[in-house]
Amino acid sequence: MFQGAVVKISDWKARFIYDKSGAAAVEFALTAIPFLGFIFVIIQVGLYFFSQQSLDYATRLAARQIMTGYVQAKSLTADQLRSSIICPALSINISCNNITVAVNIVPKTSNSTSGTGIYAYINQSVPSLKPANLDASKGTFCTGSPGDYIFIDVAYNFSGFLDLIPIIAGPLISRDIMVLRSTAFIANEPFQSAAGSTQSGC
């Protein structure tokens, strides 16, 4: 009796070890989560670069309108520049309210030691731009006069990215927010200045 039971148990073990039915389902279950996660990361990174290119295009368009004197002639504010020029030029549906625009007149002389001129926007300890201003209430908007040098800084809060992204993209990204940023440094053309177009605080 016991010998028969031992034989049955041995047969069951052998069948269990060599049985390959359902192996594909088990293998898929083991690889599905990392595979889908990898696909999601690819989509997110692609969306990031597409959004960045879209913001770059809109910033270049806005810079052109400032350089030629269109913005000055129309006396546009930062909000009006954002809503009428930048946001319509975006090829991706992002929240226009999350875009911050800062436009500053840059002195024609710059000194790296004192941090004046264009160096006021450069982090000299690390060769990069200083962090973008993400608070629209603290930004400046001075489009300047003919011949002025202008620094344009457009930034967008891109939130909800994967925690893996900071490892890939570096210091621009925190765990819950990504900053898309586009800048332009231009010299205003000798356009015709409109009467009364001088901006307050510039």
mmCIF file of C-alpha atoms in Angstrom:
data_model
loop_
_atom_site.group_PDB
_atom_site.id
_atom_site.type_symbol
_atom_site.label_atom_id
_atom_site.label_comp_id
_atom_site.label_asym_id
_atom_site.label_seq_id
_atom_site.Cartn_x
_atom_site.Cartn_y
_atom_site.Cartn_z
ATOM 1 C CA MET A 1 0.000 0.000 0.000
ATOM 2 C CA PHE A 2 2.724 2.454 0.966
ATOM 3 C CA GLN A 3 4.781 1.494 -2.054
ATOM 4 C CA GLY A 4 1.861 2.398 -4.326
ATOM 5 C CA ALA A 5 1.463 5.760 -2.594
ATOM 6 C CA VAL A 6 5.162 6.500 -3.016
ATOM 7 C CA VAL A 7 4.940 5.675 -6.713
ATOM 8 C CA LYS A 8 1.911 7.962 -7.124
ATOM 9 C CA ILE A 9 3.666 10.833 -5.346
ATOM 10 C CA SER A 10 6.776 10.331 -7.470
ATOM 11 C CA ASP A 11 4.671 10.322 -10.627
ATOM 12 C CA TRP A 12 2.946 13.553 -9.502
ATOM 13 C CA LYS A 13 6.263 15.245 -8.848
ATOM 14 C CA ALA A 14 7.597 14.193 -12.222
ATOM 15 C CA ARG A 15 4.494 15.445 -14.006
ATOM 16 C CA PHE A 16 4.677 18.741 -12.104
ATOM 17 C CA ILE A 17 8.344 19.268 -12.943
ATOM 18 C CA TYR A 18 8.068 18.436 -16.627
ATOM 19 C CA ASP A 19 4.622 19.891 -17.279
ATOM 20 C CA LYS A 20 4.983 22.898 -19.628
ATOM 21 C CA SER A 21 1.319 23.777 -20.036
ATOM 22 C CA GLY A 22 0.678 27.413 -19.071
ATOM 23 C CA ALA A 23 4.362 28.333 -19.308
ATOM 24 C CA ALA A 24 3.653 31.120 -21.789
ATOM 25 C CA ALA A 25 1.094 32.690 -19.458
ATOM 26 C CA VAL A 26 3.514 32.602 -16.540
ATOM 27 C CA GLU A 27 6.336 34.065 -18.610
ATOM 28 C CA PHE A 28 4.087 36.866 -19.872
ATOM 29 C CA ALA A 29 2.959 37.657 -16.334
ATOM 30 C CA LEU A 30 6.584 37.961 -15.243
ATOM 31 C CA THR A 31 7.568 40.254 -18.121
ATOM 32 C CA ALA A 32 4.364 42.256 -18.689
ATOM 33 C CA ILE A 33 4.860 44.816 -15.907
ATOM 34 C CA PRO A 34 8.454 45.811 -16.802
ATOM 35 C CA PHE A 35 7.612 45.740 -20.512
ATOM 36 C CA LEU A 36 4.582 48.011 -20.129
ATOM 37 C CA GLY A 37 6.572 50.259 -17.797
ATOM 38 C CA PHE A 38 9.312 50.553 -20.411
ATOM 39 C CA ILE A 39 6.758 51.438 -23.089
ATOM 40 C CA PHE A 40 5.271 54.089 -20.794
ATOM 41 C CA VAL A 41 8.696 55.627 -20.191
ATOM 42 C CA ILE A 42 9.307 55.804 -23.957
ATOM 43 C CA ILE A 43 5.969 57.573 -24.455
ATOM 44 C CA GLN A 44 6.665 60.019 -21.628
ATOM 45 C CA VAL A 45 10.157 60.863 -22.851
ATOM 46 C CA GLY A 46 8.851 61.310 -26.390
ATOM 47 C CA LEU A 47 6.117 63.604 -25.097
ATOM 48 C CA TYR A 48 8.712 65.627 -23.186
ATOM 49 C CA PHE A 49 10.901 66.225 -26.241
ATOM 50 C CA PHE A 50 7.895 66.987 -28.443
ATOM 51 C CA SER A 51 6.641 69.532 -25.887
ATOM 52 C CA GLN A 52 10.108 71.073 -25.622
ATOM 53 C CA GLN A 53 10.375 71.501 -29.387
ATOM 54 C CA SER A 54 6.913 73.041 -29.477
ATOM 55 C CA LEU A 55 7.830 75.519 -26.739
ATOM 56 C CA ASP A 56 11.075 76.388 -28.552
ATOM 57 C CA TYR A 57 9.147 77.213 -31.714
ATOM 58 C CA ALA A 58 6.643 79.395 -29.854
ATOM 59 C CA THR A 59 9.463 81.218 -28.044
ATOM 60 C CA ARG A 60 11.285 81.943 -31.304
ATOM 61 C CA LEU A 61 8.069 83.329 -32.757
ATOM 62 C CA ALA A 62 7.533 85.566 -29.719
ATOM 63 C CA ALA A 63 11.160 86.718 -29.884
ATOM 64 C CA ARG A 64 10.684 87.693 -33.516
ATOM 65 C CA GLN A 65 7.603 89.761 -32.651
ATOM 66 C CA ILE A 66 9.541 91.585 -29.921
ATOM 67 C CA MET A 67 12.630 92.102 -32.082
ATOM 68 C CA THR A 68 10.632 93.709 -34.909
ATOM 69 C CA GLY A 69 8.684 95.996 -32.563
ATOM 70 C CA TYR A 70 5.261 94.394 -32.995
ATOM 71 C CA VAL A 71 4.804 93.737 -29.277
ATOM 72 C CA GLN A 72 5.921 97.261 -28.402
ATOM 73 C CA ALA A 73 3.638 98.852 -31.003
ATOM 74 C CA LYS A 74 0.634 96.923 -29.669
ATOM 75 C CA SER A 75 1.663 97.583 -26.028
ATOM 76 C CA LEU A 76 1.150 93.906 -25.235
ATOM 77 C CA THR A 77 1.509 92.704 -21.659
ATOM 78 C CA ALA A 78 3.139 89.421 -20.639
ATOM 79 C CA ASP A 79 -0.277 87.741 -20.404
ATOM 80 C CA GLN A 80 -1.296 89.073 -23.808
ATOM 81 C CA LEU A 81 1.970 87.923 -25.379
ATOM 82 C CA ARG A 82 1.431 84.487 -23.904
ATOM 83 C CA SER A 83 -2.221 84.160 -24.921
ATOM 84 C CA SER A 84 -2.029 85.754 -28.382
ATOM 85 C CA ILE A 85 1.386 84.633 -29.670
ATOM 86 C CA ILE A 86 2.966 81.852 -27.611
ATOM 87 C CA CYS A 87 0.018 79.576 -26.839
ATOM 88 C CA PRO A 88 -1.524 79.606 -30.365
ATOM 89 C CA ALA A 89 1.883 78.571 -31.751
ATOM 90 C CA LEU A 90 2.118 75.479 -29.546
ATOM 91 C CA SER A 91 1.524 72.229 -31.406
ATOM 92 C CA ILE A 92 0.628 70.348 -28.233
ATOM 93 C CA ASN A 93 -2.284 70.889 -25.878
ATOM 94 C CA ILE A 94 -0.683 72.176 -22.685
ATOM 95 C CA SER A 95 -2.149 74.519 -20.101
ATOM 96 C CA CYS A 96 -1.454 78.091 -21.148
ATOM 97 C CA ASN A 97 -1.944 79.272 -17.563
ATOM 98 C CA ASN A 98 1.122 77.279 -16.473
ATOM 99 C CA ILE A 99 3.427 79.115 -18.867
ATOM 100 C CA THR A 100 5.507 81.938 -17.389
ATOM 101 C CA VAL A 101 7.070 84.617 -19.561
ATOM 102 C CA ALA A 102 9.922 86.883 -18.467
ATOM 103 C CA VAL A 103 11.401 89.516 -20.781
ATOM 104 C CA ASN A 104 14.344 91.618 -19.623
ATOM 105 C CA ILE A 105 16.566 94.327 -21.072
ATOM 106 C CA VAL A 106 20.217 93.278 -20.931
ATOM 107 C CA PRO A 107 22.889 95.984 -20.548
ATOM 108 C CA LYS A 108 25.191 96.245 -23.541
ATOM 109 C CA THR A 109 28.248 95.650 -21.371
ATOM 110 C CA SER A 110 28.639 92.387 -19.463
ATOM 111 C CA ASN A 111 31.104 91.380 -16.777
ATOM 112 C CA SER A 112 31.475 87.792 -15.649
ATOM 113 C CA THR A 113 33.190 88.767 -12.391
ATOM 114 C CA SER A 114 30.473 91.112 -11.178
ATOM 115 C CA GLY A 115 27.694 89.075 -12.778
ATOM 116 C CA THR A 116 26.277 91.953 -14.801
ATOM 117 C CA GLY A 117 24.743 91.979 -18.257
ATOM 118 C CA ILE A 118 24.034 88.578 -19.714
ATOM 119 C CA TYR A 119 25.997 86.981 -16.860
ATOM 120 C CA ALA A 120 23.130 87.906 -14.526
ATOM 121 C CA TYR A 121 21.264 84.933 -16.004
ATOM 122 C CA ILE A 122 24.156 82.462 -15.937
ATOM 123 C CA ASN A 123 25.088 80.170 -13.078
ATOM 124 C CA GLN A 124 28.865 80.448 -13.182
ATOM 125 C CA SER A 125 29.555 77.664 -10.680
ATOM 126 C CA VAL A 126 27.855 75.226 -13.050
ATOM 127 C CA PRO A 127 27.921 76.155 -16.752
ATOM 128 C CA SER A 128 24.178 76.595 -17.164
ATOM 129 C CA LEU A 129 21.392 79.126 -16.939
ATOM 130 C CA LYS A 130 20.053 80.060 -13.547
ATOM 131 C CA PRO A 131 16.749 78.352 -12.625
ATOM 132 C CA ALA A 132 13.696 79.692 -14.392
ATOM 133 C CA ASN A 133 11.218 81.902 -12.583
ATOM 134 C CA LEU A 134 8.032 79.866 -12.237
ATOM 135 C CA ASP A 135 6.063 82.572 -10.415
ATOM 136 C CA ALA A 136 4.402 84.853 -12.961
ATOM 137 C CA SER A 137 3.802 87.535 -10.317
ATOM 138 C CA LYS A 138 7.571 87.942 -9.802
ATOM 139 C CA GLY A 139 8.568 88.080 -13.447
ATOM 140 C CA THR A 140 9.526 91.216 -15.358
ATOM 141 C CA PHE A 141 8.336 92.203 -18.803
ATOM 142 C CA CYS A 142 10.496 94.822 -20.487
ATOM 143 C CA THR A 143 10.538 94.497 -24.275
ATOM 144 C CA GLY A 144 12.878 97.464 -24.706
ATOM 145 C CA SER A 145 13.480 100.020 -27.420
ATOM 146 C CA PRO A 146 15.221 99.841 -30.813
ATOM 147 C CA GLY A 147 18.778 98.552 -30.430
ATOM 148 C CA ASP A 148 18.274 97.091 -26.935
ATOM 149 C CA TYR A 149 19.478 93.602 -26.093
ATOM 150 C CA ILE A 150 16.642 91.436 -24.788
ATOM 151 C CA PHE A 151 16.656 88.146 -22.889
ATOM 152 C CA ILE A 152 13.432 86.143 -23.187
ATOM 153 C CA ASP A 153 12.737 83.296 -20.787
ATOM 154 C CA VAL A 154 9.677 81.069 -21.247
ATOM 155 C CA ALA A 155 9.050 78.208 -18.817
ATOM 156 C CA TYR A 156 6.300 75.654 -18.294
ATOM 157 C CA ASN A 157 5.489 73.412 -15.341
ATOM 158 C CA PHE A 158 5.186 69.916 -16.739
ATOM 159 C CA SER A 159 4.030 67.785 -13.794
ATOM 160 C CA GLY A 160 3.206 64.137 -13.256
ATOM 161 C CA PHE A 161 6.261 62.495 -14.800
ATOM 162 C CA LEU A 162 7.700 59.215 -13.681
ATOM 163 C CA ASP A 163 10.172 59.121 -10.820
ATOM 164 C CA LEU A 164 12.609 57.548 -13.273
ATOM 165 C CA ILE A 165 12.836 60.723 -15.353
ATOM 166 C CA PRO A 166 15.043 62.691 -12.892
ATOM 167 C CA ILE A 167 17.716 60.027 -13.267
ATOM 168 C CA ILE A 168 17.634 60.478 -17.036
ATOM 169 C CA ALA A 169 17.217 64.221 -17.468
ATOM 170 C CA GLY A 170 19.200 65.603 -14.565
ATOM 171 C CA PRO A 171 18.711 68.614 -12.300
ATOM 172 C CA LEU A 172 15.872 70.257 -14.247
ATOM 173 C CA ILE A 173 13.460 67.609 -12.960
ATOM 174 C CA SER A 174 12.187 66.900 -9.479
ATOM 175 C CA ARG A 175 10.099 63.949 -8.384
ATOM 176 C CA ASP A 176 6.755 65.576 -9.173
ATOM 177 C CA ILE A 177 7.490 68.355 -11.658
ATOM 178 C CA MET A 178 9.434 68.881 -14.845
ATOM 179 C CA VAL A 179 10.375 72.315 -16.136
ATOM 180 C CA LEU A 180 10.215 72.841 -19.871
ATOM 181 C CA ARG A 181 12.217 75.956 -20.675
ATOM 182 C CA SER A 182 13.067 77.911 -23.786
ATOM 183 C CA THR A 183 15.163 81.080 -23.963
ATOM 184 C CA ALA A 184 16.171 83.605 -26.597
ATOM 185 C CA PHE A 185 18.745 86.394 -26.598
ATOM 186 C CA ILE A 186 18.033 89.019 -29.253
ATOM 187 C CA ALA A 187 18.875 92.560 -30.317
ATOM 188 C CA ASN A 188 15.890 94.726 -31.193
ATOM 189 C CA GLU A 189 15.802 96.008 -34.741
ATOM 190 C CA PRO A 190 15.617 99.776 -35.437
ATOM 191 C CA PHE A 191 11.834 99.778 -35.554
ATOM 192 C CA GLN A 192 9.628 102.852 -35.235
ATOM 193 C CA SER A 193 8.861 103.417 -31.552
ATOM 194 C CA ALA A 194 5.201 104.066 -30.805
ATOM 195 C CA ALA A 195 4.368 107.155 -28.791
ATOM 196 C CA GLY A 196 3.630 106.344 -25.180
ATOM 197 C CA SER A 197 4.808 102.753 -25.546
ATOM 198 C CA THR A 198 7.352 102.932 -22.719
ATOM 199 C CA GLN A 199 6.629 100.198 -20.173
ATOM 200 C CA SER A 200 6.438 101.028 -16.503
ATOM 201 C CA GLY A 201 9.167 99.576 -14.311
ATOM 202 C CA CYS A 202 11.640 99.137 -17.176
#
